[in-house]
GROMACS .gro file of C-alpha atoms in nm:
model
  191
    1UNK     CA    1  12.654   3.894   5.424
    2UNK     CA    2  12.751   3.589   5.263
    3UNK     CA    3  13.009   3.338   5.338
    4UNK     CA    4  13.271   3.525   5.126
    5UNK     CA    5  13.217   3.871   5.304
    6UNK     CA    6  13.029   4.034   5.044
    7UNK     CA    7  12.645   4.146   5.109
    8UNK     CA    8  12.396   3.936   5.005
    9UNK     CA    9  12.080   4.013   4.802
   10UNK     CA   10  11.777   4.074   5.014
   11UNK     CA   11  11.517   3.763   4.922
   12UNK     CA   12  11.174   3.892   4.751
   13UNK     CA   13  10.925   3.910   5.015
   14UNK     CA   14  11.157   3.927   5.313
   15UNK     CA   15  10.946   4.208   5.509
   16UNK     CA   16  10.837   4.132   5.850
   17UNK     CA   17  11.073   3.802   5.810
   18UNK     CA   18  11.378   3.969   5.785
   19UNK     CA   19  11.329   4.108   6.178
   20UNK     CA   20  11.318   3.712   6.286
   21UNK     CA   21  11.594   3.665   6.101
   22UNK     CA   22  11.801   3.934   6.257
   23UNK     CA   23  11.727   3.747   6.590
   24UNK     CA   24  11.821   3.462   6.446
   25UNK     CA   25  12.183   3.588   6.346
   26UNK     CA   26  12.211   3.739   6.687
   27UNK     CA   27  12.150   3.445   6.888
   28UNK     CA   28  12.374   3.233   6.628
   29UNK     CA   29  12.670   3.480   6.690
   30UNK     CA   30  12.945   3.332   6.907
   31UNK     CA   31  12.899   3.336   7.293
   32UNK     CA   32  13.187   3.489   7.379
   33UNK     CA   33  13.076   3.767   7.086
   34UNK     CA   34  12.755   3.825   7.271
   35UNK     CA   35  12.924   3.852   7.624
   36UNK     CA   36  13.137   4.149   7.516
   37UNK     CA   37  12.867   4.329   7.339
   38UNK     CA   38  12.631   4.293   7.653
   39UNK     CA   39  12.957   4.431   7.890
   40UNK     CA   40  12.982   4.718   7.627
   41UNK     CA   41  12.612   4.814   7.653
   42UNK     CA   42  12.673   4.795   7.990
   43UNK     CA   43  12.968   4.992   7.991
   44UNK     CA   44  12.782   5.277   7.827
   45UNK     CA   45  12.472   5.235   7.997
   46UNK     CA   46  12.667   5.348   8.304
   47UNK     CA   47  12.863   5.630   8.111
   48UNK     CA   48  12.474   5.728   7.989
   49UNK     CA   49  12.376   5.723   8.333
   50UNK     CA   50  12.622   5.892   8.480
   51UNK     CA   51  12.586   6.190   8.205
   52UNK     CA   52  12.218   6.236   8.244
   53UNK     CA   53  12.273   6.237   8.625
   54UNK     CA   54  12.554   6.493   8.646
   55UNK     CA   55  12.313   6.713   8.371
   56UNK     CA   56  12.005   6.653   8.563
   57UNK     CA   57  12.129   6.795   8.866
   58UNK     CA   58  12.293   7.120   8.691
   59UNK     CA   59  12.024   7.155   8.383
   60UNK     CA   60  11.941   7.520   8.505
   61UNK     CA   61  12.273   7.568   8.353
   62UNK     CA   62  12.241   7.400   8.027
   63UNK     CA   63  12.067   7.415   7.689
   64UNK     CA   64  11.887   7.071   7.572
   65UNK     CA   65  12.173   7.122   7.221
   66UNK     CA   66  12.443   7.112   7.501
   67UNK     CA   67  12.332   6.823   7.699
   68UNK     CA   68  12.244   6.583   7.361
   69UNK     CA   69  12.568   6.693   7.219
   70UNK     CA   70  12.766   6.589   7.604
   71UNK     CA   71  12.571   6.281   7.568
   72UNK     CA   72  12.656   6.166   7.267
   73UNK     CA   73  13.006   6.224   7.273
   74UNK     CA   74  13.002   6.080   7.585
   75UNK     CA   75  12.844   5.741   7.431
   76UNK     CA   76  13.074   5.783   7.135
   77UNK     CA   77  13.374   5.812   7.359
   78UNK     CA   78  13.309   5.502   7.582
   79UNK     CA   79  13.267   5.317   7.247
   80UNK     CA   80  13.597   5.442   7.054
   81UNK     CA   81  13.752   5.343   7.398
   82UNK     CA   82  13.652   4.976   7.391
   83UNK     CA   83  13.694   4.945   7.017
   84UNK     CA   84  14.053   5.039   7.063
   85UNK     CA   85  14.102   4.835   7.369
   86UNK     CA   86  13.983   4.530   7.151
   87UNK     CA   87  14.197   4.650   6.852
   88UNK     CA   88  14.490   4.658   7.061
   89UNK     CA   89  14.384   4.352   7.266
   90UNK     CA   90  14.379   4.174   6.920
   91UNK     CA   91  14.736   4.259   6.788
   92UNK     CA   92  14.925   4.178   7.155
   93UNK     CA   93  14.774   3.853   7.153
   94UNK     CA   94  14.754   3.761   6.808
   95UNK     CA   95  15.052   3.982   6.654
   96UNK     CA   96  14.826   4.089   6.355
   97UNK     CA   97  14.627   4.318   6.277
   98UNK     CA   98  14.275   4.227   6.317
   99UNK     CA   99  14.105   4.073   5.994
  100UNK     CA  100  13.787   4.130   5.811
  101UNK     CA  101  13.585   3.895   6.035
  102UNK     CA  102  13.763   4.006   6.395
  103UNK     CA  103  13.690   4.382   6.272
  104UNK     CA  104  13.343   4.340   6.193
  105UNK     CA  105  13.277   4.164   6.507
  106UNK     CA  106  13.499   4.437   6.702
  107UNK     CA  107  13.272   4.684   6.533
  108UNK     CA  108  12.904   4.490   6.603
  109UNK     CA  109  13.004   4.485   6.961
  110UNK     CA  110  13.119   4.862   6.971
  111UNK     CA  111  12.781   4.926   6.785
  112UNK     CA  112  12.576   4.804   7.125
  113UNK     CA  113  12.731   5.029   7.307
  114UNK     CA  114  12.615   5.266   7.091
  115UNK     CA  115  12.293   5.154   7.073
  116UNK     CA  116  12.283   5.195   7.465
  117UNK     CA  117  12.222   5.579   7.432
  118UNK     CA  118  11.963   5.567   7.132
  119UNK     CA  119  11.622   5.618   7.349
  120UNK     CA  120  11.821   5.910   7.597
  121UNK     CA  121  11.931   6.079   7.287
  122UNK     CA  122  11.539   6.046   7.111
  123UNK     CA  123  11.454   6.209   7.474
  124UNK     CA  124  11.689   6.519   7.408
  125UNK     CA  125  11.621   6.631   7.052
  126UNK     CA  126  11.252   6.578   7.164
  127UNK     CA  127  11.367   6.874   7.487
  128UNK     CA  128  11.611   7.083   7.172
  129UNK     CA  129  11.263   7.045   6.944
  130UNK     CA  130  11.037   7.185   7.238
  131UNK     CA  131  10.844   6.878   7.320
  132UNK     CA  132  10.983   6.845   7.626
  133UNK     CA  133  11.179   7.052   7.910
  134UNK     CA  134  11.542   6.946   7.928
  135UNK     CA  135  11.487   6.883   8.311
  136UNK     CA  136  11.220   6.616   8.256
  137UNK     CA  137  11.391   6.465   7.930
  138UNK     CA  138  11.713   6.371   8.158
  139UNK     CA  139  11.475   6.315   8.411
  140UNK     CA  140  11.325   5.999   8.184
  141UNK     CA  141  11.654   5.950   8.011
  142UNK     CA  142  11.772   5.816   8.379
  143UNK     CA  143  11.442   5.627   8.390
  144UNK     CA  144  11.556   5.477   8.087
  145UNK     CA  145  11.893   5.363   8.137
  146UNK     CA  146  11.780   5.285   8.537
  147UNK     CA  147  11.519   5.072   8.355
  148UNK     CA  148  11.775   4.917   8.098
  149UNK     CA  149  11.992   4.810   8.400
  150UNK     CA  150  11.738   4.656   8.628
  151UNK     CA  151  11.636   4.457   8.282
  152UNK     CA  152  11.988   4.323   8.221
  153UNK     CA  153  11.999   4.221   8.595
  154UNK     CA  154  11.699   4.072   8.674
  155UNK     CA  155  11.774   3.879   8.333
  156UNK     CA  156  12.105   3.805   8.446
  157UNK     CA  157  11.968   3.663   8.761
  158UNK     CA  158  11.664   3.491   8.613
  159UNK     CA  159  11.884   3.261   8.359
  160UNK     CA  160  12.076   3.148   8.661
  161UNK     CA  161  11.980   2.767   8.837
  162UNK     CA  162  11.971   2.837   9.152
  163UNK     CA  163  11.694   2.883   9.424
  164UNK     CA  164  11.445   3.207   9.404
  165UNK     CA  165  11.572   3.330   9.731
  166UNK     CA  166  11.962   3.274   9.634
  167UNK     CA  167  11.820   3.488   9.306
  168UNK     CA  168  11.655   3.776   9.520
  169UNK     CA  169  12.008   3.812   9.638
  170UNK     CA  170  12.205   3.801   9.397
  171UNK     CA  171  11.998   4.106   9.248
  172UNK     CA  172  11.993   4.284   9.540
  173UNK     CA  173  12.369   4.264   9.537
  174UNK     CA  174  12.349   4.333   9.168
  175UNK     CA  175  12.186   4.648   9.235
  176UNK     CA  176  12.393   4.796   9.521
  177UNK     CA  177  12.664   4.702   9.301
  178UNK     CA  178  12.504   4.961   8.998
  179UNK     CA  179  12.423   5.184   9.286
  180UNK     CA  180  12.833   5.174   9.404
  181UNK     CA  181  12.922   5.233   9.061
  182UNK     CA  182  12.655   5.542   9.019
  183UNK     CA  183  12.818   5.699   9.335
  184UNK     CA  184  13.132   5.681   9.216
  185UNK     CA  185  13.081   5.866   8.891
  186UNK     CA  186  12.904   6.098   9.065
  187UNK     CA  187  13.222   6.190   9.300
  188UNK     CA  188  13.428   6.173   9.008
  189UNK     CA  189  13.242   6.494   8.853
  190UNK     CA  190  13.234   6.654   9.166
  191UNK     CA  191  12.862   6.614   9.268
   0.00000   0.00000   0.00000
């Protein structure tokens, strides 16, 4: 998009360039825009993980349709949830509706969270097409978002300035922090 809001024409040749450029909007996007779309993924990586756990343990019980379809609504619901937290967030501080720009960056950030759920869900049509058994699929769909939060962590940790050892804390706390929070949706769904 252009200055003026309206999409801009695609240069002649962009190809492979056009993927460095996306990184290059990304990292020119606002800081504070980039900290709320990380919380949201995070947000939903949690809701993901919590899903696939709470399946995992009762998949005798379900069919892989059911358990993509719980997923994604799920995802979907975590994401309408934030999106109208922002929305709302927007008009008590600002008294306006949100504008073009605010809604499109209330909408990139609610599109992370989305994003959050997009290998799990590959995992599950692969289990409703037969590649897989619906045990194993939310079996590496927990890998996954397990993975995805031990990334986002040991990132987190990484980027700070402070000494290794004060780092190998931090992410241990980090981690029994995501394990707290994994416990606790598990009790709220009764398992």
């Amino acid at each position: 998009m252009d200055e003026s809001g309206s999409a801009s024409e695609p240069s002649p040749g962009a190809g492979r360039s056009d993927r460095g450029s996306l990184r290059t909007r990304r990292r020119d996007r606002p800081v504070d825009e980039r900290v709320e779309a990380l919380k949201e993924r995070v947000y939903a990586t949690f809701t993901g993980l919590a899903i696939v756990l709470v399946q995992h343990e009762n998949a005798e019980h379900l069919t892989a349709t059911r358990a993509t379809l719980t997923l994604l609504v799920g995802i979907v619901a975590i994401t309408a949830a934030g999106l109208a937290a922002d929305v709302i967030a927007h008009i008590v501080v600002h008294a306006e509706l949100p504008r073009r720009h605010a809604l499109g960056r209330m909408l990139r950030v609610a599109g992370s969270a989305l994003a959050s759920a997009s290998v799990p869900l590959v995992l599950l049509v692969l289990a409703i097409a037969g590649v897989f058994e619906l045990e194993g699929a939310l079996r590496a769909a927990s890998i996954v978002y397990l993975v995805t939060l031990g990334i986002i962590g040991y990132v987190a940790v990484r980027r700070t300035h402070v000494a290794w050892w004060e780092q190998l804390v931090a992410l241990g706390l980090l981690v029994l922090l995501g394990l707290a929070v994994v416990v606790l949706q598990q009790l709220a769904h009764g398992h």
